[in-house]
Amino acid sequence: MARNSGKLKRYWLQLPADFAVQLVLVSVLYLVGFGLHALVSGQAGAAPFAAGDAIWPLAIGAVTSMLGVYVDRIEGRPSIYFPAWISGRDVPAGQSARDDIRLLPEPVTLQSFFTAPADTVSATEHEAAAWADAYSALTEGLSEDDITRAEARLGRALPDLLVALYRQQNGGSVAGLCIPLPDRTAPTRYDQVILPFGGHNDLVPAESLRRVWDTVTDYADPATPEDAAQFPDGAKAMIVLAQWYRETLFLDYNQPGAPRVGYTDFDRYDVNGNRDAITWWKNFETFFAALRHYELA
């Protein structure tokens, strides 16, 4: 992990620790073997140190060092931050983090949120859009009473733009939507964008909206001390809009005024044990304006 983190200082500092552990382990095993031999044979003999005792370990060390350099070369240069399993953003199954994508020029609208603009997509996307249209026919929009009941159950007023989306369709599959990372003005790969609606690419239906707190109670008990750290601060005032494993898009009502929108992986931590940073948008309108349609390049 130290090598893959790309922190060369950490890598070199790790080597003495590795060697120390190996030295202790080998010494203990040697002494155990020496003792067992003495117990079985009835004598404890030790041969004097010879030149071969140094030559053979040095020769084997040289060969394994060359193999190590070779492995290092074929594995490629390390990430400049952390290993992919720590900091890399997950992508849907069957898609590589390096798959090429193309952002579509058309802005995301209420009409194109659930279905990509037909004039700008490939044949593959047209097929996916046809399936989305078929699904949309089975997923009616919500009435004013439906919205009122959902807000009453949650104890929160939903953003007007989100309500407009639910009036059009009660959640379910959305178009291929992404948000470029802050330092990527023209992304071309999955690892350069955020996929806020996860691998399932869907919006939670209004009747299934839950708090982040509720989703954590699916596997953790807040009354148990060892589980308490699983619950993020303010989780009772966060409403989940989309969740893929623990990658979560949510509304945050922990401050006055309109709820802001957050996106994070609640199961991901860095090498120092810090929870994954949350990407924030000041409100749902700002989040919606950042969305972009995409397709495989």
PDB file of C-alpha atoms in Angstrom:
ATOM      1  CA  MET A   1       0.000   0.000   0.000  1.00  0.00           C
ATOM      2  CA  ALA A   2       2.867   2.367   0.755  1.00  0.00           C
ATOM      3  CA  ARG A   3       4.346   1.757  -2.687  1.00  0.00           C
ATOM      4  CA  ASN A   4       1.026   2.223  -4.494  1.00  0.00           C
ATOM      5  CA  SER A   5       0.284   5.430  -2.611  1.00  0.00           C
ATOM      6  CA  GLY A   6       2.973   7.151  -4.677  1.00  0.00           C
ATOM      7  CA  LYS A   7       4.480   8.715  -1.561  1.00  0.00           C
ATOM      8  CA  LEU A   8       8.109   7.705  -2.123  1.00  0.00           C
ATOM      9  CA  LYS A   9       9.185   8.891   1.305  1.00  0.00           C
ATOM     10  CA  ARG A  10       6.557   6.681   2.891  1.00  0.00           C
ATOM     11  CA  TYR A  11       7.652   3.837   0.632  1.00  0.00           C
ATOM     12  CA  TRP A  12      11.305   4.049   1.679  1.00  0.00           C
ATOM     13  CA  LEU A  13      10.406   4.501   5.341  1.00  0.00           C
ATOM     14  CA  GLN A  14       8.287   1.377   5.113  1.00  0.00           C
ATOM     15  CA  LEU A  15      11.180  -0.799   3.918  1.00  0.00           C
ATOM     16  CA  PRO A  16      13.130  -0.811   7.235  1.00  0.00           C
ATOM     17  CA  ALA A  17       9.942  -1.818   9.024  1.00  0.00           C
ATOM     18  CA  ASP A  18       9.420  -4.652   6.538  1.00  0.00           C
ATOM     19  CA  PHE A  19      12.978  -5.881   6.993  1.00  0.00           C
ATOM     20  CA  ALA A  20      12.740  -5.632  10.781  1.00  0.00           C
ATOM     21  CA  VAL A  21       9.577  -7.741  10.838  1.00  0.00           C
ATOM     22  CA  GLN A  22      11.150 -10.309   8.531  1.00  0.00           C
ATOM     23  CA  LEU A  23      14.323 -10.436  10.634  1.00  0.00           C
ATOM     24  CA  VAL A  24      12.340 -11.055  13.824  1.00  0.00           C
ATOM     25  CA  LEU A  25      10.141 -13.662  12.126  1.00  0.00           C
ATOM     26  CA  VAL A  26      13.051 -15.555  10.589  1.00  0.00           C
ATOM     27  CA  SER A  27      14.989 -15.445  13.873  1.00  0.00           C
ATOM     28  CA  VAL A  28      12.049 -16.846  15.817  1.00  0.00           C
ATOM     29  CA  LEU A  29      11.507 -19.611  13.267  1.00  0.00           C
ATOM     30  CA  TYR A  30      15.218 -20.427  13.308  1.00  0.00           C
ATOM     31  CA  LEU A  31      15.297 -20.679  17.100  1.00  0.00           C
ATOM     32  CA  VAL A  32      12.166 -22.849  17.106  1.00  0.00           C
ATOM     33  CA  GLY A  33      13.750 -25.152  14.532  1.00  0.00           C
ATOM     34  CA  PHE A  34      17.022 -25.186  16.453  1.00  0.00           C
ATOM     35  CA  GLY A  35      15.189 -26.144  19.641  1.00  0.00           C
ATOM     36  CA  LEU A  36      13.155 -28.882  17.968  1.00  0.00           C
ATOM     37  CA  HIS A  37      16.328 -30.331  16.433  1.00  0.00           C
ATOM     38  CA  ALA A  38      18.033 -30.373  19.834  1.00  0.00           C
ATOM     39  CA  LEU A  39      14.943 -31.971  21.398  1.00  0.00           C
ATOM     40  CA  VAL A  40      14.756 -34.735  18.806  1.00  0.00           C
ATOM     41  CA  SER A  41      18.485 -35.426  18.370  1.00  0.00           C
ATOM     42  CA  GLY A  42      19.493 -34.907  21.978  1.00  0.00           C
ATOM     43  CA  GLN A  43      22.278 -32.507  21.051  1.00  0.00           C
ATOM     44  CA  ALA A  44      22.521 -28.828  20.121  1.00  0.00           C
ATOM     45  CA  GLY A  45      25.313 -28.332  17.636  1.00  0.00           C
ATOM     46  CA  ALA A  46      26.039 -25.106  15.736  1.00  0.00           C
ATOM     47  CA  ALA A  47      28.453 -24.855  12.810  1.00  0.00           C
ATOM     48  CA  PRO A  48      30.840 -21.883  12.657  1.00  0.00           C
ATOM     49  CA  PHE A  49      30.012 -19.001  10.323  1.00  0.00           C
ATOM     50  CA  ALA A  50      31.299 -19.616   6.774  1.00  0.00           C
ATOM     51  CA  ALA A  51      31.660 -17.487   3.647  1.00  0.00           C
ATOM     52  CA  GLY A  52      28.785 -19.323   2.002  1.00  0.00           C
ATOM     53  CA  ASP A  53      26.477 -18.127   4.760  1.00  0.00           C
ATOM     54  CA  ALA A  54      26.876 -14.595   3.392  1.00  0.00           C
ATOM     55  CA  ILE A  55      27.352 -15.307  -0.331  1.00  0.00           C
ATOM     56  CA  TRP A  56      24.134 -17.235  -0.865  1.00  0.00           C
ATOM     57  CA  PRO A  57      21.806 -14.700   0.812  1.00  0.00           C
ATOM     58  CA  LEU A  58      23.503 -11.866  -1.112  1.00  0.00           C
ATOM     59  CA  ALA A  59      23.153 -13.726  -4.418  1.00  0.00           C
ATOM     60  CA  ILE A  60      19.489 -14.559  -3.794  1.00  0.00           C
ATOM     61  CA  GLY A  61      18.896 -10.961  -2.678  1.00  0.00           C
ATOM     62  CA  ALA A  62      20.390  -9.628  -5.921  1.00  0.00           C
ATOM     63  CA  VAL A  63      18.170 -11.888  -8.044  1.00  0.00           C
ATOM     64  CA  THR A  64      15.005 -11.004  -6.132  1.00  0.00           C
ATOM     65  CA  SER A  65      15.884  -7.295  -6.287  1.00  0.00           C
ATOM     66  CA  MET A  66      16.046  -7.518 -10.076  1.00  0.00           C
ATOM     67  CA  LEU A  67      12.700  -9.307 -10.104  1.00  0.00           C
ATOM     68  CA  GLY A  68      11.306  -6.557  -7.869  1.00  0.00           C
ATOM     69  CA  VAL A  69      12.472  -3.860 -10.289  1.00  0.00           C
ATOM     70  CA  TYR A  70      10.902  -5.775 -13.170  1.00  0.00           C
ATOM     71  CA  VAL A  71       7.567  -6.103 -11.327  1.00  0.00           C
ATOM     72  CA  ASP A  72       7.708  -2.397 -10.504  1.00  0.00           C
ATOM     73  CA  ARG A  73       8.130  -1.545 -14.177  1.00  0.00           C
ATOM     74  CA  ILE A  74       5.301  -3.740 -15.470  1.00  0.00           C
ATOM     75  CA  GLU A  75       2.924  -2.443 -12.787  1.00  0.00           C
ATOM     76  CA  GLY A  76       3.483   1.103 -13.983  1.00  0.00           C
ATOM     77  CA  ARG A  77       3.996   4.267 -12.019  1.00  0.00           C
ATOM     78  CA  PRO A  78       1.998   4.569  -8.797  1.00  0.00           C
ATOM     79  CA  SER A  79      -0.891   6.915  -8.294  1.00  0.00           C
ATOM     80  CA  ILE A  80       0.231  10.322  -7.069  1.00  0.00           C
ATOM     81  CA  TYR A  81      -2.350  10.205  -4.308  1.00  0.00           C
ATOM     82  CA  PHE A  82      -3.570   6.882  -2.955  1.00  0.00           C
ATOM     83  CA  PRO A  83      -4.319   3.382  -4.264  1.00  0.00           C
ATOM     84  CA  ALA A  84      -7.428   3.109  -6.429  1.00  0.00           C
ATOM     85  CA  TRP A  85      -9.192   0.984  -3.821  1.00  0.00           C
ATOM     86  CA  ILE A  86      -8.835   3.852  -1.334  1.00  0.00           C
ATOM     87  CA  SER A  87      -9.420   6.987  -3.363  1.00  0.00           C
ATOM     88  CA  GLY A  88     -10.536   5.906  -6.836  1.00  0.00           C
ATOM     89  CA  ARG A  89     -14.163   6.675  -7.598  1.00  0.00           C
ATOM     90  CA  ASP A  90     -16.118   3.532  -8.365  1.00  0.00           C
ATOM     91  CA  VAL A  91     -17.684   3.140 -11.781  1.00  0.00           C
ATOM     92  CA  PRO A  92     -20.556   0.873 -12.838  1.00  0.00           C
ATOM     93  CA  ALA A  93     -19.885  -2.819 -13.348  1.00  0.00           C
ATOM     94  CA  GLY A  94     -18.438  -3.607 -16.750  1.00  0.00           C
ATOM     95  CA  GLN A  95     -16.944  -0.144 -17.152  1.00  0.00           C
ATOM     96  CA  SER A  96     -13.280   0.589 -16.656  1.00  0.00           C
ATOM     97  CA  ALA A  97     -12.119   3.742 -14.897  1.00  0.00           C
ATOM     98  CA  ARG A  98     -10.208   4.488 -18.105  1.00  0.00           C
ATOM     99  CA  ASP A  99     -13.103   3.932 -20.529  1.00  0.00           C
ATOM    100  CA  ASP A 100     -13.409   6.893 -22.875  1.00  0.00           C
ATOM    101  CA  ILE A 101     -16.572   8.974 -22.646  1.00  0.00           C
ATOM    102  CA  ARG A 102     -17.929  11.927 -24.552  1.00  0.00           C
ATOM    103  CA  LEU A 103     -19.930  14.722 -22.966  1.00  0.00           C
ATOM    104  CA  LEU A 104     -22.926  15.819 -24.996  1.00  0.00           C
ATOM    105  CA  PRO A 105     -23.349  19.518 -25.772  1.00  0.00           C
ATOM    106  CA  GLU A 106     -27.045  19.701 -24.934  1.00  0.00           C
ATOM    107  CA  PRO A 107     -27.843  21.023 -21.431  1.00  0.00           C
ATOM    108  CA  VAL A 108     -29.819  18.815 -19.074  1.00  0.00           C
ATOM    109  CA  THR A 109     -33.453  19.902 -18.817  1.00  0.00           C
ATOM    110  CA  LEU A 110     -36.552  18.651 -17.044  1.00  0.00           C
ATOM    111  CA  GLN A 111     -37.516  16.903 -20.271  1.00  0.00           C
ATOM    112  CA  SER A 112     -34.101  15.283 -20.884  1.00  0.00           C
ATOM    113  CA  PHE A 113     -33.327  14.329 -17.260  1.00  0.00           C
ATOM    114  CA  PHE A 114     -34.910  10.906 -17.605  1.00  0.00           C
ATOM    115  CA  THR A 115     -34.077  10.469 -21.304  1.00  0.00           C
ATOM    116  CA  ALA A 116     -31.000  11.724 -23.192  1.00  0.00           C
ATOM    117  CA  PRO A 117     -31.563  14.141 -26.114  1.00  0.00           C
ATOM    118  CA  ALA A 118     -32.292  11.910 -29.123  1.00  0.00           C
ATOM    119  CA  ASP A 119     -30.430  14.018 -31.695  1.00  0.00           C
ATOM    120  CA  THR A 120     -27.079  13.803 -29.938  1.00  0.00           C
ATOM    121  CA  VAL A 121     -26.738  10.147 -28.952  1.00  0.00           C
ATOM    122  CA  SER A 122     -25.314   7.046 -30.573  1.00  0.00           C
ATOM    123  CA  ALA A 123     -27.262   3.988 -31.732  1.00  0.00           C
ATOM    124  CA  THR A 124     -26.422   2.251 -28.449  1.00  0.00           C
ATOM    125  CA  GLU A 125     -27.764   5.189 -26.497  1.00  0.00           C
ATOM    126  CA  HIS A 126     -30.879   5.252 -28.678  1.00  0.00           C
ATOM    127  CA  GLU A 127     -31.550   1.649 -27.657  1.00  0.00           C
ATOM    128  CA  ALA A 128     -31.058   2.555 -23.995  1.00  0.00           C
ATOM    129  CA  ALA A 129     -33.361   5.546 -24.461  1.00  0.00           C
ATOM    130  CA  ALA A 130     -36.043   3.256 -25.888  1.00  0.00           C
ATOM    131  CA  TRP A 131     -35.883   1.113 -22.756  1.00  0.00           C
ATOM    132  CA  ALA A 132     -36.062   4.271 -20.646  1.00  0.00           C
ATOM    133  CA  ASP A 133     -39.143   5.413 -22.576  1.00  0.00           C
ATOM    134  CA  ALA A 134     -40.800   2.054 -21.976  1.00  0.00           C
ATOM    135  CA  TYR A 135     -40.007   2.326 -18.266  1.00  0.00           C
ATOM    136  CA  SER A 136     -41.258   5.912 -18.139  1.00  0.00           C
ATOM    137  CA  ALA A 137     -44.609   4.771 -19.527  1.00  0.00           C
ATOM    138  CA  LEU A 138     -44.973   2.571 -16.427  1.00  0.00           C
ATOM    139  CA  THR A 139     -43.742   5.246 -14.018  1.00  0.00           C
ATOM    140  CA  GLU A 140     -46.276   8.030 -13.748  1.00  0.00           C
ATOM    141  CA  GLY A 141     -45.493  11.419 -12.317  1.00  0.00           C
ATOM    142  CA  LEU A 142     -46.687  12.307  -8.829  1.00  0.00           C
ATOM    143  CA  SER A 143     -49.711  14.378  -7.983  1.00  0.00           C
ATOM    144  CA  GLU A 144     -49.723  17.290  -5.564  1.00  0.00           C
ATOM    145  CA  ASP A 145     -51.175  14.987  -2.880  1.00  0.00           C
ATOM    146  CA  ASP A 146     -48.380  12.465  -3.466  1.00  0.00           C
ATOM    147  CA  ILE A 147     -45.773  15.197  -2.968  1.00  0.00           C
ATOM    148  CA  THR A 148     -47.518  16.445   0.176  1.00  0.00           C
ATOM    149  CA  ARG A 149     -47.591  12.939   1.671  1.00  0.00           C
ATOM    150  CA  ALA A 150     -43.886  12.371   0.886  1.00  0.00           C
ATOM    151  CA  GLU A 151     -42.875  15.694   2.463  1.00  0.00           C
ATOM    152  CA  ALA A 152     -45.048  15.047   5.515  1.00  0.00           C
ATOM    153  CA  ARG A 153     -43.461  11.626   6.031  1.00  0.00           C
ATOM    154  CA  LEU A 154     -39.959  13.092   5.754  1.00  0.00           C
ATOM    155  CA  GLY A 155     -40.770  16.223   7.722  1.00  0.00           C
ATOM    156  CA  ARG A 156     -38.934  18.234   5.044  1.00  0.00           C
ATOM    157  CA  ALA A 157     -39.965  20.373   2.087  1.00  0.00           C
ATOM    158  CA  LEU A 158     -38.367  19.081  -1.105  1.00  0.00           C
ATOM    159  CA  PRO A 159     -36.691  21.564  -3.501  1.00  0.00           C
ATOM    160  CA  ASP A 160     -39.046  22.920  -6.161  1.00  0.00           C
ATOM    161  CA  LEU A 161     -36.933  21.615  -9.044  1.00  0.00           C
ATOM    162  CA  LEU A 162     -36.829  18.130  -7.526  1.00  0.00           C
ATOM    163  CA  VAL A 163     -40.611  18.253  -7.073  1.00  0.00           C
ATOM    164  CA  ALA A 164     -40.917  19.173 -10.755  1.00  0.00           C
ATOM    165  CA  LEU A 165     -38.894  16.055 -11.659  1.00  0.00           C
ATOM    166  CA  TYR A 166     -41.131  13.861  -9.494  1.00  0.00           C
ATOM    167  CA  ARG A 167     -44.210  15.363 -11.121  1.00  0.00           C
ATOM    168  CA  GLN A 168     -42.790  14.289 -14.461  1.00  0.00           C
ATOM    169  CA  GLN A 169     -41.752  10.798 -13.330  1.00  0.00           C
ATOM    170  CA  ASN A 170     -41.641   9.187  -9.897  1.00  0.00           C
ATOM    171  CA  GLY A 171     -37.940   8.424  -9.887  1.00  0.00           C
ATOM    172  CA  GLY A 172     -36.474   5.362 -11.557  1.00  0.00           C
ATOM    173  CA  SER A 173     -33.986   5.233 -14.417  1.00  0.00           C
ATOM    174  CA  VAL A 174     -32.449   8.511 -15.504  1.00  0.00           C
ATOM    175  CA  ALA A 175     -30.394   9.406 -18.563  1.00  0.00           C
ATOM    176  CA  GLY A 176     -26.608   8.939 -18.561  1.00  0.00           C
ATOM    177  CA  LEU A 177     -25.658  11.885 -16.345  1.00  0.00           C
ATOM    178  CA  CYS A 178     -22.349  12.979 -14.893  1.00  0.00           C
ATOM    179  CA  ILE A 179     -20.653  16.011 -13.354  1.00  0.00           C
ATOM    180  CA  PRO A 180     -17.059  16.879 -14.329  1.00  0.00           C
ATOM    181  CA  LEU A 181     -14.605  16.956 -11.446  1.00  0.00           C
ATOM    182  CA  PRO A 182     -13.623  20.506 -10.417  1.00  0.00           C
ATOM    183  CA  ASP A 183     -10.223  20.295 -12.117  1.00  0.00           C
ATOM    184  CA  ARG A 184     -11.582  18.748 -15.343  1.00  0.00           C
ATOM    185  CA  THR A 185     -13.165  21.198 -17.768  1.00  0.00           C
ATOM    186  CA  ALA A 186     -13.287  18.692 -20.633  1.00  0.00           C
ATOM    187  CA  PRO A 187     -13.354  15.164 -19.152  1.00  0.00           C
ATOM    188  CA  THR A 188     -12.860  12.179 -21.431  1.00  0.00           C
ATOM    189  CA  ARG A 189     -12.826   9.274 -18.917  1.00  0.00           C
ATOM    190  CA  TYR A 190     -15.001   7.956 -16.106  1.00  0.00           C
ATOM    191  CA  ASP A 191     -12.339   8.733 -13.511  1.00  0.00           C
ATOM    192  CA  GLN A 192     -12.611  12.414 -14.452  1.00  0.00           C
ATOM    193  CA  VAL A 193     -16.305  12.756 -13.613  1.00  0.00           C
ATOM    194  CA  ILE A 194     -18.744  12.119 -10.784  1.00  0.00           C
ATOM    195  CA  LEU A 195     -21.591   9.702 -11.493  1.00  0.00           C
ATOM    196  CA  PRO A 196     -24.045  11.062  -8.916  1.00  0.00           C
ATOM    197  CA  PHE A 197     -26.787   8.521  -9.638  1.00  0.00           C
ATOM    198  CA  GLY A 198     -24.461   5.530  -9.248  1.00  0.00           C
ATOM    199  CA  GLY A 199     -24.201   2.278 -11.132  1.00  0.00           C
ATOM    200  CA  HIS A 200     -27.970   1.817 -11.194  1.00  0.00           C
ATOM    201  CA  ASN A 201     -28.349   5.288 -12.706  1.00  0.00           C
ATOM    202  CA  ASP A 202     -31.636   5.996 -10.987  1.00  0.00           C
ATOM    203  CA  LEU A 203     -33.429   8.456  -8.711  1.00  0.00           C
ATOM    204  CA  VAL A 204     -35.121   7.081  -5.586  1.00  0.00           C
ATOM    205  CA  PRO A 205     -38.939   7.139  -5.923  1.00  0.00           C
ATOM    206  CA  ALA A 206     -40.566   9.658  -3.590  1.00  0.00           C
ATOM    207  CA  GLU A 207     -42.269   7.021  -1.432  1.00  0.00           C
ATOM    208  CA  SER A 208     -38.895   5.334  -0.870  1.00  0.00           C
ATOM    209  CA  LEU A 209     -36.939   8.447   0.162  1.00  0.00           C
ATOM    210  CA  ARG A 210     -35.130   7.842   3.441  1.00  0.00           C
ATOM    211  CA  ARG A 211     -32.670   9.598   5.707  1.00  0.00           C
ATOM    212  CA  VAL A 212     -28.994   8.689   5.601  1.00  0.00           C
ATOM    213  CA  TRP A 213     -29.500   7.631   9.218  1.00  0.00           C
ATOM    214  CA  ASP A 214     -32.114   5.079   8.162  1.00  0.00           C
ATOM    215  CA  THR A 215     -29.875   3.565   5.476  1.00  0.00           C
ATOM    216  CA  VAL A 216     -27.073   3.054   8.007  1.00  0.00           C
ATOM    217  CA  THR A 217     -29.411   1.310  10.450  1.00  0.00           C
ATOM    218  CA  ASP A 218     -29.818  -1.390   7.791  1.00  0.00           C
ATOM    219  CA  TYR A 219     -26.493  -2.806   8.971  1.00  0.00           C
ATOM    220  CA  ALA A 220     -25.462  -0.878  12.110  1.00  0.00           C
ATOM    221  CA  ASP A 221     -27.023  -0.337  15.537  1.00  0.00           C
ATOM    222  CA  PRO A 222     -26.715   3.262  16.778  1.00  0.00           C
ATOM    223  CA  ALA A 223     -26.999   2.020  20.375  1.00  0.00           C
ATOM    224  CA  THR A 224     -23.868  -0.098  19.991  1.00  0.00           C
ATOM    225  CA  PRO A 225     -20.612   1.780  20.719  1.00  0.00           C
ATOM    226  CA  GLU A 226     -18.656  -0.015  17.997  1.00  0.00           C
ATOM    227  CA  ASP A 227     -21.309   0.940  15.406  1.00  0.00           C
ATOM    228  CA  ALA A 228     -21.720   4.572  16.443  1.00  0.00           C
ATOM    229  CA  ALA A 229     -18.909   5.767  14.148  1.00  0.00           C
ATOM    230  CA  GLN A 230     -20.816   4.387  11.147  1.00  0.00           C
ATOM    231  CA  PHE A 231     -23.367   7.211  11.430  1.00  0.00           C
ATOM    232  CA  PRO A 232     -22.203  10.472   9.791  1.00  0.00           C
ATOM    233  CA  ASP A 233     -22.734  13.747  11.632  1.00  0.00           C
ATOM    234  CA  GLY A 234     -26.143  15.177  10.818  1.00  0.00           C
ATOM    235  CA  ALA A 235     -27.335  11.917   9.227  1.00  0.00           C
ATOM    236  CA  LYS A 236     -30.885  12.401  10.543  1.00  0.00           C
ATOM    237  CA  ALA A 237     -31.234  15.587   8.450  1.00  0.00           C
ATOM    238  CA  MET A 238     -29.902  14.081   5.197  1.00  0.00           C
ATOM    239  CA  ILE A 239     -32.305  12.656   2.582  1.00  0.00           C
ATOM    240  CA  VAL A 240     -30.920  10.060   0.143  1.00  0.00           C
ATOM    241  CA  LEU A 241     -31.703  10.763  -3.523  1.00  0.00           C
ATOM    242  CA  ALA A 242     -29.549   8.000  -5.014  1.00  0.00           C
ATOM    243  CA  GLN A 243     -27.325   5.326  -3.511  1.00  0.00           C
ATOM    244  CA  TRP A 244     -25.069   2.717  -5.074  1.00  0.00           C
ATOM    245  CA  TYR A 245     -23.550   0.593  -2.315  1.00  0.00           C
ATOM    246  CA  ARG A 246     -22.545   3.489  -0.005  1.00  0.00           C
ATOM    247  CA  GLU A 247     -21.895   6.076  -2.719  1.00  0.00           C
ATOM    248  CA  THR A 248     -24.656   8.488  -1.829  1.00  0.00           C
ATOM    249  CA  LEU A 249     -26.300  11.555  -3.353  1.00  0.00           C
ATOM    250  CA  PHE A 250     -28.298  13.365  -0.674  1.00  0.00           C
ATOM    251  CA  LEU A 251     -30.070  16.546   0.395  1.00  0.00           C
ATOM    252  CA  ASP A 252     -28.583  18.125   3.516  1.00  0.00           C
ATOM    253  CA  TYR A 253     -30.991  20.031   5.779  1.00  0.00           C
ATOM    254  CA  ASN A 254     -28.453  20.695   8.537  1.00  0.00           C
ATOM    255  CA  GLN A 255     -28.316  24.422   7.818  1.00  0.00           C
ATOM    256  CA  PRO A 256     -30.997  27.133   7.482  1.00  0.00           C
ATOM    257  CA  GLY A 257     -32.602  27.789   4.120  1.00  0.00           C
ATOM    258  CA  ALA A 258     -32.719  25.563   1.057  1.00  0.00           C
ATOM    259  CA  PRO A 259     -31.000  22.177   1.459  1.00  0.00           C
ATOM    260  CA  ARG A 260     -27.618  21.794  -0.171  1.00  0.00           C
ATOM    261  CA  VAL A 261     -26.737  18.698  -2.187  1.00  0.00           C
ATOM    262  CA  GLY A 262     -23.889  16.399  -1.191  1.00  0.00           C
ATOM    263  CA  TYR A 263     -22.193  13.402  -2.768  1.00  0.00           C
ATOM    264  CA  THR A 264     -19.765  11.032  -1.083  1.00  0.00           C
ATOM    265  CA  ASP A 265     -18.909   7.407  -0.366  1.00  0.00           C
ATOM    266  CA  PHE A 266     -19.692   6.814   3.299  1.00  0.00           C
ATOM    267  CA  ASP A 267     -17.634   3.607   3.286  1.00  0.00           C
ATOM    268  CA  ARG A 268     -14.436   5.119   1.890  1.00  0.00           C
ATOM    269  CA  TYR A 269     -11.587   6.380   4.074  1.00  0.00           C
ATOM    270  CA  ASP A 270      -8.068   7.575   3.307  1.00  0.00           C
ATOM    271  CA  VAL A 271      -4.901   5.963   4.682  1.00  0.00           C
ATOM    272  CA  ASN A 272      -5.122   8.195   7.753  1.00  0.00           C
ATOM    273  CA  GLY A 273      -8.612   6.963   8.589  1.00  0.00           C
ATOM    274  CA  ASN A 274     -10.417  10.142   7.512  1.00  0.00           C
ATOM    275  CA  ARG A 275     -13.865   9.748   5.956  1.00  0.00           C
ATOM    276  CA  ASP A 276     -14.126  10.486   2.230  1.00  0.00           C
ATOM    277  CA  ALA A 277     -14.579  14.201   1.524  1.00  0.00           C
ATOM    278  CA  ILE A 278     -18.075  15.335   0.530  1.00  0.00           C
ATOM    279  CA  THR A 279     -18.609  17.196  -2.742  1.00  0.00           C
ATOM    280  CA  TRP A 280     -21.136  19.962  -2.118  1.00  0.00           C
ATOM    281  CA  TRP A 281     -23.503  22.060  -4.251  1.00  0.00           C
ATOM    282  CA  LYS A 282     -25.216  24.987  -2.524  1.00  0.00           C
ATOM    283  CA  ASN A 283     -28.710  23.866  -3.589  1.00  0.00           C
ATOM    284  CA  PHE A 284     -30.492  21.459  -5.916  1.00  0.00           C
ATOM    285  CA  GLU A 285     -30.673  24.032  -8.707  1.00  0.00           C
ATOM    286  CA  THR A 286     -26.885  24.440  -8.681  1.00  0.00           C
ATOM    287  CA  PHE A 287     -26.454  20.663  -8.698  1.00  0.00           C
ATOM    288  CA  PHE A 288     -28.885  20.268 -11.596  1.00  0.00           C
ATOM    289  CA  ALA A 289     -27.096  22.978 -13.605  1.00  0.00           C
ATOM    290  CA  ALA A 290     -23.803  21.060 -13.223  1.00  0.00           C
ATOM    291  CA  LEU A 291     -25.220  17.846 -14.724  1.00  0.00           C
ATOM    292  CA  ARG A 292     -24.082  16.798 -18.190  1.00  0.00           C
ATOM    293  CA  HIS A 293     -25.251  14.059 -20.530  1.00  0.00           C
ATOM    294  CA  TYR A 294     -22.543  11.603 -21.598  1.00  0.00           C
ATOM    295  CA  GLU A 295     -22.059   8.523 -23.733  1.00  0.00           C
ATOM    296  CA  LEU A 296     -19.242   6.077 -24.481  1.00  0.00           C
ATOM    297  CA  ALA A 297     -16.789   7.646 -26.913  1.00  0.00           C
TER     298      ALA A 297
END
